[in-house]
Tab-separated table of C-alpha atoms in Angstrom:
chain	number	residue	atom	x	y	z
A	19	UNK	CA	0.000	0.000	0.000
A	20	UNK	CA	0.883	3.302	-0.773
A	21	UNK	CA	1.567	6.125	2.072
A	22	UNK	CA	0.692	9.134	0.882
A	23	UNK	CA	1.482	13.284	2.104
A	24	UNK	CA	-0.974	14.036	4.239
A	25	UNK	CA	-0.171	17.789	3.438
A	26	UNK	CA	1.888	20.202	1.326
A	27	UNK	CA	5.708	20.232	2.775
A	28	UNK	CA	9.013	19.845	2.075
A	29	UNK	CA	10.897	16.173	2.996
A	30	UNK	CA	13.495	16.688	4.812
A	31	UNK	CA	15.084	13.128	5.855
A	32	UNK	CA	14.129	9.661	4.947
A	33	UNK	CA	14.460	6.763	7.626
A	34	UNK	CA	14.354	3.447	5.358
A	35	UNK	CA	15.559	1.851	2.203
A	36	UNK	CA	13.827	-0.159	-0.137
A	37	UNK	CA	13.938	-3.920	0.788
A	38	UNK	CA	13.582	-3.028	4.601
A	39	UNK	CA	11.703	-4.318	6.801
A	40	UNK	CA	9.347	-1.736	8.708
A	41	UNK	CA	7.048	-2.227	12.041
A	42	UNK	CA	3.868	-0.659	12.628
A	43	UNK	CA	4.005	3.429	13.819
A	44	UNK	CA	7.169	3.464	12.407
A	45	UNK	CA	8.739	6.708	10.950
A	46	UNK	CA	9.574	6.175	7.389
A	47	UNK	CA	10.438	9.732	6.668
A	48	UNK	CA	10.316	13.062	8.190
A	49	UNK	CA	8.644	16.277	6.378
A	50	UNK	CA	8.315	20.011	7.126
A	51	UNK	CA	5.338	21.879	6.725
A	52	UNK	CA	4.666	25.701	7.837
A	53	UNK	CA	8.093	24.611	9.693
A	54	UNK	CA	7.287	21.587	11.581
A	55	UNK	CA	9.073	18.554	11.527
A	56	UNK	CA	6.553	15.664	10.866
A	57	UNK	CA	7.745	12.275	11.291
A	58	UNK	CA	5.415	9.808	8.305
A	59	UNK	CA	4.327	6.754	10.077
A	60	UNK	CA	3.661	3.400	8.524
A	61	UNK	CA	0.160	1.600	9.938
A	62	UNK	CA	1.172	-1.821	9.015
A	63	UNK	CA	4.273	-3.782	8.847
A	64	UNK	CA	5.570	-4.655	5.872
A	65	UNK	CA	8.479	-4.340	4.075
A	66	UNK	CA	9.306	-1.182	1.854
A	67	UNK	CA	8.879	-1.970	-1.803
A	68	UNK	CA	9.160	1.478	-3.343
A	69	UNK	CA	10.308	5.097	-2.352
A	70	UNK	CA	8.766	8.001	-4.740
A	71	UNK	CA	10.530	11.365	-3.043
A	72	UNK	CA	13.699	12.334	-2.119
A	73	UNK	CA	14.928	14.523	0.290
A	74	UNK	CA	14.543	17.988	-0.588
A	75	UNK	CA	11.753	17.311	-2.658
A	76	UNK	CA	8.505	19.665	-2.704
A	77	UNK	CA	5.121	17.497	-1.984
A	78	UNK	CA	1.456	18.632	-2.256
A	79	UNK	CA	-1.242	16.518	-0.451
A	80	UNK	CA	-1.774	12.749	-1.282
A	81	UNK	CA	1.660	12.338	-3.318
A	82	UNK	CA	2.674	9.162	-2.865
A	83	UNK	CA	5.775	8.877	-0.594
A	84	UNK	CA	6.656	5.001	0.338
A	85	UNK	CA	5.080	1.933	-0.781
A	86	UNK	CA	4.982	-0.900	1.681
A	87	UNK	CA	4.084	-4.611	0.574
B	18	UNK	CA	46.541	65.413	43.976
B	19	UNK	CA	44.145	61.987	44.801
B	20	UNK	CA	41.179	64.528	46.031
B	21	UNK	CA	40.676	66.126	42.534
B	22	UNK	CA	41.653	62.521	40.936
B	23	UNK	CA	38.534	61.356	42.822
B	24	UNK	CA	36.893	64.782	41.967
B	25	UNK	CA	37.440	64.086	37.950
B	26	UNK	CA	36.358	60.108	38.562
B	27	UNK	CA	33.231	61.361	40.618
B	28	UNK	CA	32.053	63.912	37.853
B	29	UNK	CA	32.765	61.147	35.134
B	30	UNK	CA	30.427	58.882	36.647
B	31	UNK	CA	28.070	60.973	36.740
B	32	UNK	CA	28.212	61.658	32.868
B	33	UNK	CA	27.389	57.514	32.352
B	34	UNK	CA	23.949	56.561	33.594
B	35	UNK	CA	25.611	54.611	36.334
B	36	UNK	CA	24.284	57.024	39.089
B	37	UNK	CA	20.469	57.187	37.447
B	38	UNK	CA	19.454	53.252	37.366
B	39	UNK	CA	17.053	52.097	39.819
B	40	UNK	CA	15.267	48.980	40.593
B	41	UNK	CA	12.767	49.313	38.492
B	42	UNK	CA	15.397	49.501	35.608
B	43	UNK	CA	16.821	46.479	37.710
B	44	UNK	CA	13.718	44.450	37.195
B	45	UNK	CA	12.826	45.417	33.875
B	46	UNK	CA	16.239	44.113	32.810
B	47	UNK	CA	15.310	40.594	34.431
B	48	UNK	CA	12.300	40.936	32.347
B	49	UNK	CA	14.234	41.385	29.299
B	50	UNK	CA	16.688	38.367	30.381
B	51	UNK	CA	13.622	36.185	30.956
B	52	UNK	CA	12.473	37.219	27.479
B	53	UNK	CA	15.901	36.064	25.650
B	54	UNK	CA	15.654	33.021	27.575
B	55	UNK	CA	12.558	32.022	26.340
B	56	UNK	CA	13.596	32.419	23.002
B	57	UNK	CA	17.037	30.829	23.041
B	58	UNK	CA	16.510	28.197	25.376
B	59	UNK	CA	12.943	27.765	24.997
B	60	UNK	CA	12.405	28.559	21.246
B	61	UNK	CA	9.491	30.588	22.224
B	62	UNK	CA	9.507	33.023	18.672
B	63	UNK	CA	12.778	34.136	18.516
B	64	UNK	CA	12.324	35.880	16.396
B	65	UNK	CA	9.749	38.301	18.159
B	66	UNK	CA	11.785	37.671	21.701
B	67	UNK	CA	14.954	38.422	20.490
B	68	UNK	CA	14.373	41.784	19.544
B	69	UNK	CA	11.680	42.790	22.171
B	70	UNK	CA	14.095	41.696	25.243
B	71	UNK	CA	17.191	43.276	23.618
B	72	UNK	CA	15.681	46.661	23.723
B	73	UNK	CA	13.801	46.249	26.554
B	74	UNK	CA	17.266	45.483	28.555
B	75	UNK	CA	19.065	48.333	26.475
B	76	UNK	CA	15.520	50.692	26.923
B	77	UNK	CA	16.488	49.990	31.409
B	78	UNK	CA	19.908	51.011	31.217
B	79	UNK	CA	19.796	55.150	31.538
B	80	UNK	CA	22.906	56.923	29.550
B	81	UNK	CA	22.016	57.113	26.346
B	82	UNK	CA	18.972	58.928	24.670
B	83	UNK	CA	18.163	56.109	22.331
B	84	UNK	CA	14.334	55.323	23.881
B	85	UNK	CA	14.298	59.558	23.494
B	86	UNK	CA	12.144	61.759	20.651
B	87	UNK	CA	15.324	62.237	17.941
B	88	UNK	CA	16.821	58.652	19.506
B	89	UNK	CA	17.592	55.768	16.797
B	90	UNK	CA	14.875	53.253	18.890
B	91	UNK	CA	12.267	56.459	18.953
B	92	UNK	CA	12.235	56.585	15.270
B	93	UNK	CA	11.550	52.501	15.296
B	94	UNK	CA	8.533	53.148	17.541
B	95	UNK	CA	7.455	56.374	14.938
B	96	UNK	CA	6.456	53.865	12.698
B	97	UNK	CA	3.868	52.312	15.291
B	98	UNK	CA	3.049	55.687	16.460
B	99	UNK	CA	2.088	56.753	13.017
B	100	UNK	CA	0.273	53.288	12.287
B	101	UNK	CA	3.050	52.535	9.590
B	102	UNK	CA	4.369	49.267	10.698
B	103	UNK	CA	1.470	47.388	11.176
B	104	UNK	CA	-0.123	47.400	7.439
B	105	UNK	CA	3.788	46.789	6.297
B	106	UNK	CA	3.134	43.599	8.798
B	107	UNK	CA	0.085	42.173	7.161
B	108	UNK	CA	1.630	42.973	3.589
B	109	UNK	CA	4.293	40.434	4.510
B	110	UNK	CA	1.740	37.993	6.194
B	111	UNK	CA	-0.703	38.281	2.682
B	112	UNK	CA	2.653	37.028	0.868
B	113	UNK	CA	2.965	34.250	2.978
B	114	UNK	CA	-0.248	32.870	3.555
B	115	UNK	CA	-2.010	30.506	1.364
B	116	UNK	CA	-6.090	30.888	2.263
B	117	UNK	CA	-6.542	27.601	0.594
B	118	UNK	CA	-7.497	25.745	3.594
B	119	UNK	CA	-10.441	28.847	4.336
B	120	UNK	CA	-11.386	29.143	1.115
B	121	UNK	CA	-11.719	25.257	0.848
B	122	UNK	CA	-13.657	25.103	4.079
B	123	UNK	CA	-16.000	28.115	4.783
B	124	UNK	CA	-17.889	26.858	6.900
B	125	UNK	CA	-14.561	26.377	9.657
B	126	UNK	CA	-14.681	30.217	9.077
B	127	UNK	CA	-17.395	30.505	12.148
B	128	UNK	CA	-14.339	29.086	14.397
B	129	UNK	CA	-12.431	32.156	13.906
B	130	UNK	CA	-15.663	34.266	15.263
B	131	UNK	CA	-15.917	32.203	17.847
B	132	UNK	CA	-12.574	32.112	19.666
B	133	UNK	CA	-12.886	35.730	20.111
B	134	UNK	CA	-15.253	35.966	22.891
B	135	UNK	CA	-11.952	36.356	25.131
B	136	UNK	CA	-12.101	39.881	23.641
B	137	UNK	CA	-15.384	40.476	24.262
B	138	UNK	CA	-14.794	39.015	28.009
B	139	UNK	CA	-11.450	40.734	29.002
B	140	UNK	CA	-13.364	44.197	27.900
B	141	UNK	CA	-15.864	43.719	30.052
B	142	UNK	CA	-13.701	42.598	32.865
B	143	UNK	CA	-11.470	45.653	31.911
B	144	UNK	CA	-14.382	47.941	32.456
B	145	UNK	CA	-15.705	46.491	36.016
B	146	UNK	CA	-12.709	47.210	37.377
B	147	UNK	CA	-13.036	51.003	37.446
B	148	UNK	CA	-10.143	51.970	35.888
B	149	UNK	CA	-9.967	51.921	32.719
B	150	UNK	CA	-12.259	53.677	30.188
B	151	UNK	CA	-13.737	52.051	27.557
B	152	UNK	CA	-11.286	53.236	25.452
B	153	UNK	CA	-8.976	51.756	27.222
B	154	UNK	CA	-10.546	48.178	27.633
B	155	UNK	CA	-11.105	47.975	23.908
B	156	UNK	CA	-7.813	48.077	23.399
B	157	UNK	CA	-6.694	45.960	26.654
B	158	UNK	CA	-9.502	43.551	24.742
B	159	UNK	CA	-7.975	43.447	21.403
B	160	UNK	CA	-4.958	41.576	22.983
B	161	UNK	CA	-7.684	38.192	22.943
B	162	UNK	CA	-7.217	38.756	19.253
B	163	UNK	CA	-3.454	37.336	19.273
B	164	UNK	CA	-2.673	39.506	16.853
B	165	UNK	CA	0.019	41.627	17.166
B	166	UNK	CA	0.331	44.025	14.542
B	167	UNK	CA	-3.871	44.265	14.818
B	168	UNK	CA	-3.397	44.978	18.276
B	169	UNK	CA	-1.247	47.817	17.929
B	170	UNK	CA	-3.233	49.188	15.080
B	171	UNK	CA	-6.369	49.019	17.240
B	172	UNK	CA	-4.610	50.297	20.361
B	173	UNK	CA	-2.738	53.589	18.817
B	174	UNK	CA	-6.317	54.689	17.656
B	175	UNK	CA	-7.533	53.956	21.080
B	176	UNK	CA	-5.485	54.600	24.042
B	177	UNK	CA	-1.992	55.075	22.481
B	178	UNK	CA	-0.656	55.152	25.998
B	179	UNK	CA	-1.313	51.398	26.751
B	180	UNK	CA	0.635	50.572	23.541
B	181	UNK	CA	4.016	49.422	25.839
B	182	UNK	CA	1.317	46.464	28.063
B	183	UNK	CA	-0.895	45.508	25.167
B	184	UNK	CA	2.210	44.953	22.729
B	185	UNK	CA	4.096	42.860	25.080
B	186	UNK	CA	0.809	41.077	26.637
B	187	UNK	CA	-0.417	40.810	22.890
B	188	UNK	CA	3.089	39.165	21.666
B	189	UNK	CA	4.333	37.829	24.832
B	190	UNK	CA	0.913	35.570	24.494
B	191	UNK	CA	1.625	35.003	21.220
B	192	UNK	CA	4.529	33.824	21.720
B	193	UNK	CA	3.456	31.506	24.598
B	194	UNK	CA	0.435	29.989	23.383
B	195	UNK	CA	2.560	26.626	23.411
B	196	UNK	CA	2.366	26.906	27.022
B	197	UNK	CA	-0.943	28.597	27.673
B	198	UNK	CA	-3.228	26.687	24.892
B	199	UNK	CA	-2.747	23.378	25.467
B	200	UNK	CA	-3.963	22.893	29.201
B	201	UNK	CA	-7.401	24.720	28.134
B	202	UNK	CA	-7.901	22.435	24.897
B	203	UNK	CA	-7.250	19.208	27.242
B	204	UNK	CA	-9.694	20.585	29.713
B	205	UNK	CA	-12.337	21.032	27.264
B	206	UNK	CA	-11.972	17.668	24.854
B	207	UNK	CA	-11.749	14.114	25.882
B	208	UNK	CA	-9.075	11.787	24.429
B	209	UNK	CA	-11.815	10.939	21.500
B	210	UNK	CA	-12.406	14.329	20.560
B	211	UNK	CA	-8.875	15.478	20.264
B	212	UNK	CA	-8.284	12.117	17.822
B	213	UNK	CA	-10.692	12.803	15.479
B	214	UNK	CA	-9.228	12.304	12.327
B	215	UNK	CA	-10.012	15.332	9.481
B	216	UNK	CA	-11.052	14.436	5.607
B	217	UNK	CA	-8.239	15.506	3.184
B	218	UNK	CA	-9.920	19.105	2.322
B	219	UNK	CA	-10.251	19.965	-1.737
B	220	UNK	CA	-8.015	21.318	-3.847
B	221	UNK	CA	-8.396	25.017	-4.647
B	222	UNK	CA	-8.090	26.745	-8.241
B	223	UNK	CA	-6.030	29.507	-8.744
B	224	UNK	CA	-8.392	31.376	-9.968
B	225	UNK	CA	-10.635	30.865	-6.830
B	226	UNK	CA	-7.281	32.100	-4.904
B	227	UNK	CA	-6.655	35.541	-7.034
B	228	UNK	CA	-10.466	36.343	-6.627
B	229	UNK	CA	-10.534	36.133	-3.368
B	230	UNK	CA	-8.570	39.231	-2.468
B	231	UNK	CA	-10.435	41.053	-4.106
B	232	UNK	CA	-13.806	40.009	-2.540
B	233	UNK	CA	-12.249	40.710	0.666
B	234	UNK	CA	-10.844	43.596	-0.026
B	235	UNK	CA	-13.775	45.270	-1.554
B	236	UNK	CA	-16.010	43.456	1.616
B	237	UNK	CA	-13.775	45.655	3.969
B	238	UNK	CA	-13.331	48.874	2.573
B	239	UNK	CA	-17.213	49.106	2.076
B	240	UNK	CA	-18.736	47.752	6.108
B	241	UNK	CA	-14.891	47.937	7.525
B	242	UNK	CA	-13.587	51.108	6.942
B	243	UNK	CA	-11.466	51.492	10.506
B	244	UNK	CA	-9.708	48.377	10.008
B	245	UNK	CA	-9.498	48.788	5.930
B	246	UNK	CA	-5.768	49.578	6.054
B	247	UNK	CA	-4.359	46.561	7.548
B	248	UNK	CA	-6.512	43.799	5.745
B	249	UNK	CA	-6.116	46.098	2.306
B	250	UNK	CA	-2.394	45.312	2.721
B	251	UNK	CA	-3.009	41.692	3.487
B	252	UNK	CA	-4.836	41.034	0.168
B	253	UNK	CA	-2.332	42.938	-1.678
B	254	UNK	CA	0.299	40.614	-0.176
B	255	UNK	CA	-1.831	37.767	-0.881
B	256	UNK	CA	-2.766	38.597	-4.196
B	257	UNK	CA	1.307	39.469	-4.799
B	258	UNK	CA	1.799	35.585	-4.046
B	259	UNK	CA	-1.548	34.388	-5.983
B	260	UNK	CA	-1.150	35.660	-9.334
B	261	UNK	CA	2.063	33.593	-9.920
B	262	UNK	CA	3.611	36.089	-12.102
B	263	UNK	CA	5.308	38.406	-9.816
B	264	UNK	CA	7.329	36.146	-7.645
B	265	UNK	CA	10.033	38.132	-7.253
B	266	UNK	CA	7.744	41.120	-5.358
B	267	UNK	CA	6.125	38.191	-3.459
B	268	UNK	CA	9.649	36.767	-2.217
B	269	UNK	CA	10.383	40.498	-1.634
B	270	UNK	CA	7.653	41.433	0.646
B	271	UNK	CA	7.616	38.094	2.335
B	272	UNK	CA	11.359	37.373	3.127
B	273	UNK	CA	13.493	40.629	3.051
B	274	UNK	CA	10.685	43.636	3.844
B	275	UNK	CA	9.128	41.164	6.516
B	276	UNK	CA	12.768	40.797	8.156
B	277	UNK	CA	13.545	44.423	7.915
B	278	UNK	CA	10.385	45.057	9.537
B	279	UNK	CA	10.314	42.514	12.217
B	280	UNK	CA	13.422	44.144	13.179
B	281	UNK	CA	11.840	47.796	13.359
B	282	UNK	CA	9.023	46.093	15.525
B	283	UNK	CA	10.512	44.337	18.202
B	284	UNK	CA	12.992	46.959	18.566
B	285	UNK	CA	10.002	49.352	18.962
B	286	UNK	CA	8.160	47.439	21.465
B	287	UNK	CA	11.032	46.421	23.746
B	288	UNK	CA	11.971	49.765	24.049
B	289	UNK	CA	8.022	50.813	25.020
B	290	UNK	CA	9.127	48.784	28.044
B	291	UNK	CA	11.201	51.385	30.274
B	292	UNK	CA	10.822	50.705	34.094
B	293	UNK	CA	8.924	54.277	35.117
B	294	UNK	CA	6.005	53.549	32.164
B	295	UNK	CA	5.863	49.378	32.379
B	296	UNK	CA	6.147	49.165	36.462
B	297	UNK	CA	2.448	49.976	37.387
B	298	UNK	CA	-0.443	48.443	38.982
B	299	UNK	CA	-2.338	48.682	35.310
B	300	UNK	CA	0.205	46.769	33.999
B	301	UNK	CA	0.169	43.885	35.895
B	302	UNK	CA	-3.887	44.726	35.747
B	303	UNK	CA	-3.579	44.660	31.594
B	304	UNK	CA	-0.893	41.369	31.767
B	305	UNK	CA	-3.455	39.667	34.047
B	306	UNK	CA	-6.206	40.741	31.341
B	307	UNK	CA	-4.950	40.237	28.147
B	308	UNK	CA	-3.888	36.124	29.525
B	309	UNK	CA	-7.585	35.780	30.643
B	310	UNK	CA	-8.567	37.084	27.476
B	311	UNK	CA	-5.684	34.630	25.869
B	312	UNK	CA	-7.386	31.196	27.946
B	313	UNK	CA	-10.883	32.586	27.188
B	314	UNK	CA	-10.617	33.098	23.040
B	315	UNK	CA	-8.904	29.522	23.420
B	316	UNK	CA	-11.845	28.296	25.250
B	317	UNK	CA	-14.549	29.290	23.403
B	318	UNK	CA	-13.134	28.417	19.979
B	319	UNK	CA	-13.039	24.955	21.362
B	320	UNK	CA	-16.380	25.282	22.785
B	321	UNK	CA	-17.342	26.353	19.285
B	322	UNK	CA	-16.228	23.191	17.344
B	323	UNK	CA	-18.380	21.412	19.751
B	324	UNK	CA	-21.481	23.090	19.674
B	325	UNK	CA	-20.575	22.681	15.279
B	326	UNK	CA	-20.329	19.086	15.820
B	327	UNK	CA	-23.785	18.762	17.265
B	328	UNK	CA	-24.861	19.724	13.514
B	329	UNK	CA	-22.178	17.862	11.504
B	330	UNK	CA	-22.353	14.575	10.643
B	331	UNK	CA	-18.797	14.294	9.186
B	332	UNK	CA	-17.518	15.832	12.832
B	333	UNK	CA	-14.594	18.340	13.098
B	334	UNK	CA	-11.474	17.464	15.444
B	335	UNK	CA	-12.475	20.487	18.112
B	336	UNK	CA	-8.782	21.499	18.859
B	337	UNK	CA	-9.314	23.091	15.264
B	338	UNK	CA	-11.379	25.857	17.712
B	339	UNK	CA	-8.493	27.200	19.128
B	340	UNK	CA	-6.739	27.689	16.446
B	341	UNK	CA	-9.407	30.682	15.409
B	342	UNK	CA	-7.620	32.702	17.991
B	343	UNK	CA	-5.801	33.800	15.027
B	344	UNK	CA	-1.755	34.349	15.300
B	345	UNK	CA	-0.819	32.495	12.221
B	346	UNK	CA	0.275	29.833	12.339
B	347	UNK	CA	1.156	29.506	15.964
B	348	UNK	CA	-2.279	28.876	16.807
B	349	UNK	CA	-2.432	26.117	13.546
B	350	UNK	CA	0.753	24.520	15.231
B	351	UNK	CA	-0.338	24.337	18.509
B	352	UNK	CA	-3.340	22.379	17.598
B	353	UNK	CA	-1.155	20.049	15.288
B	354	UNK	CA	0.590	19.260	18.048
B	355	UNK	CA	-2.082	18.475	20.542
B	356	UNK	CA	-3.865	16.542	18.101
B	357	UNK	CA	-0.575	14.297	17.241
B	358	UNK	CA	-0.107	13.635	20.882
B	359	UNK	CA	-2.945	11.330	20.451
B	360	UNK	CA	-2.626	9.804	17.435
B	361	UNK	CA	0.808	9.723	15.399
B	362	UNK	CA	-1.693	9.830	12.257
B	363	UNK	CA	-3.813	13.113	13.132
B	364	UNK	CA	-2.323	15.689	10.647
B	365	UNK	CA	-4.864	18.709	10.985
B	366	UNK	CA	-2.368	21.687	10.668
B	367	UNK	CA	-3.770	22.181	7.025
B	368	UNK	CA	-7.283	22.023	8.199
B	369	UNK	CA	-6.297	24.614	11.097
B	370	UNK	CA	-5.229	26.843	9.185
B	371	UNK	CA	-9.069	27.161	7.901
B	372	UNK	CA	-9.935	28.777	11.521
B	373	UNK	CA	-6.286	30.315	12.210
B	374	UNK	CA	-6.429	32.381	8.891
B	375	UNK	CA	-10.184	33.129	9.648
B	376	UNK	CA	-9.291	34.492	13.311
B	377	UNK	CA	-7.550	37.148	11.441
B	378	UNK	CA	-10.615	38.356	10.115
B	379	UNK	CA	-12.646	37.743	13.155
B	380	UNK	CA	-9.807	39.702	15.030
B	381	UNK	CA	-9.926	42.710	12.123
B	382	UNK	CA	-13.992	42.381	12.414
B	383	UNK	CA	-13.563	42.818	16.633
B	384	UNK	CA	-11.608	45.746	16.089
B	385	UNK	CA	-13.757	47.343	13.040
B	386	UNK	CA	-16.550	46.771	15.041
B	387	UNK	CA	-14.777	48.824	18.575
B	388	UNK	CA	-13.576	51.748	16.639
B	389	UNK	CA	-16.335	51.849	15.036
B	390	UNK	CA	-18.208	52.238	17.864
B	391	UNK	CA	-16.454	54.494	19.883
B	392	UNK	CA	-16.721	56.736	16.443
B	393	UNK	CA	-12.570	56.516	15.613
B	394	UNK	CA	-11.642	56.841	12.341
């Protein structure tokens, strides 16, 4: 499933790699928006197939950020 | 030989302001300490503490004639006194601010009427005590508003004397409102209320976003004339950023002129804050005030998403309430934050933004509405 921005921001780090395994409520990536940090949580575990941003990278609501199978 | 040595040393402290400080001054420079510690240690806007301590601290040490009429800090607090700085203020803010979350969801707009009642409340409260007039406790009321440059706008057309308390209650609060919002909002919500996840809002067009200056601007200046100055310059601002074709005014007015004038501000306001005009009774009286009127705008924005979700059948997160205080985007940050304390997933800055932007208004409407009243111009 896809994770997607749940608002307009900037990403500023990313926590995981493709192929890794993630737990549930983990932090996959952190964005800013209006200048707050925001660490992106995963719901489900899984394991990351895909990463569609970079850090750096301008996002506007519901752009996909991390895929997790 | 040593008797005129002293002699000379005696009559060259007396040149410094070493023989003219008192404890007020004392105190006042404590105040200003506490102010850069909030801000450096704290993170409390620096950039608003920074400056206002800094001058308040150099404003308590006697010497120099800077605070003076002809002084370099005088001329920073001409542009208040002439109701400059403030419009300059909300043409930086316009430049910054996307009203895409208000335009997307008008009907969050009634949250930024509602968490004004602390205006309404601290005037009243202002006038029982006897001593103020109602002059006065308008503008002693317009601190609720958590708006600074609104505050002073409203308070130099009022009682232009009170401008040293409500500026530093008004942004002092501001700057706070981590600290004082949060304990109100958990008071008033239970743990379900505050995780109430928000609906992704909808997108809006640009052309929706360039119209809307317009409309607002023309809405003022026709029912609004007292207040048509500052929210004139905010839709300019806004409209700067909107159009997409001017970017380099837009970057202009929302990066460089905003520094220059943050500077100008806090410098003027700290040095409003010399001991023998900021060490009364009132003060402590307009401090004690302006936080009631802080707790109560807070209180009944939340009260207000309540009462909305009684009607709604998609219901609103009601920490969104507070955030029509207004100060954007403090307000929109502090219920962000609240709301992802309980759950990691609650993302509702964008959709409090709706009421913080709104709050503007409602704080521009409060203020129309008291000068209109009282018959200022």
């Amino acid at each position: 499933m896809n994770i997607n921005a749940p608002m307009p921001g900037k990403i500023i780090s990313i926590k995981v790699n493709v192929g890794d395994s993630v737990t549930k409520d983990q932090v996959l990536l952190v964005m800013e928006s209006l200048k707050m940090e925001n660490g992106i949580r995963t719901r489900n575990e899984g394991v990351v197939k895909e990463i569609f941003v970079k850090a750096g990278e301008q996002v506007q609501t519901g752009s996909p950020l991390v895929s997790v199978e | 030989m040593i008797e005129q040595f002293l002699g000379l040393l005696l009559a060259l402290v007396d040149q410094t302001g070493l023989m003219s400080i008192t404890p007020g001054n004392l105190l006042m420079i404590v105040v200003g300490g506490v102010l850069i510690y909030l801000a450096l240690a704290k993170k409390y806007e620096p950039f608003l503490l920074i400056g206002i301590g800094f001058s308040c601290i150099v404003a308590n040490v006697p010497g120099s004639d800077l605070t003076a009429p002809g002084g370099l800090f005088h001329y920073a607090y001409s542009g208040l006194e002439k109701v400059i700085i403030p419009p300059l203020i909300f043409l930086g803010v316009g430049a910054m601010v996307d009203f895409g979350p208000m335009i997307a969801r008008p009907s969050l707009m009634i949250l930024g009427a509602a968490a004004h009642a602390g205006i309404f409340i601290a005037i009243i409260l202002a006038k029982a005590t006897g001593m103020f007039t109602i002059a006065e406790a308008g503008a002693i009321g317009i601190i609720g508003g958590a708006d600074g440059p609104m505050a002073i706008f409203v308070t130099m057309k009022l009682a232009p004397h009170l401008l040293p308390q409500v500026a530093v209650a008004a942004y002092s609060y501001m700057a706070l409102m981590p600290l004082i919002q949060p304990p109100v909002m958990k008071l008033l919500t239970t743990k379900a209320e505050r995780s109430i996840e928000m609906t992704q809002i909808r997108h809006v067009t640009r052309l929706e976003k360039i119209v809307f200056p317009f409309v607002i601007a023309i809405i003022v200046n026709l029912l609004l004339p007292p207040v048509a100055p500052l929210i004139t310059m905010l839709m300019l601002g806004n409209l700067l950023r909107e159009v997409l074709m001017v970017e380099r005014l837009a970057k202009t007015v929302a990066n460089d002129l905003m520094n220059v004038i943050t500077i100008i501000l806090t410098v003027a306001v700290g040095s409003t804050m010399a001991a023998e005009t900021f060490l009364t009774f009132k003060t402590l009286l307009i401090l004690g005030l302006g936080l009631i009127a802080f707790i109560g705008g807070t209180a009944s924005g939340v009260i207000g998403a309540k009462m909305m979700n009684w009607f709604l059948k998609d219901k609103i997160n009601p920490l969104l309430g507070s955030a029509g205080i207004a100060s954007v985007p403090i307000a929109a940050r502090v219920a962000h934050v609240v709301a992802l304390k309980e759950n990691p997933y609650n993302f509702i800055i964008m959709h409090a933004m709706g009421p913080n932007l709104a709050g503007v208004f409602g704080t521009a409407i409060s203020g129309g509405i008291m000068l209109a009243l009282l018959g200022v111009k």
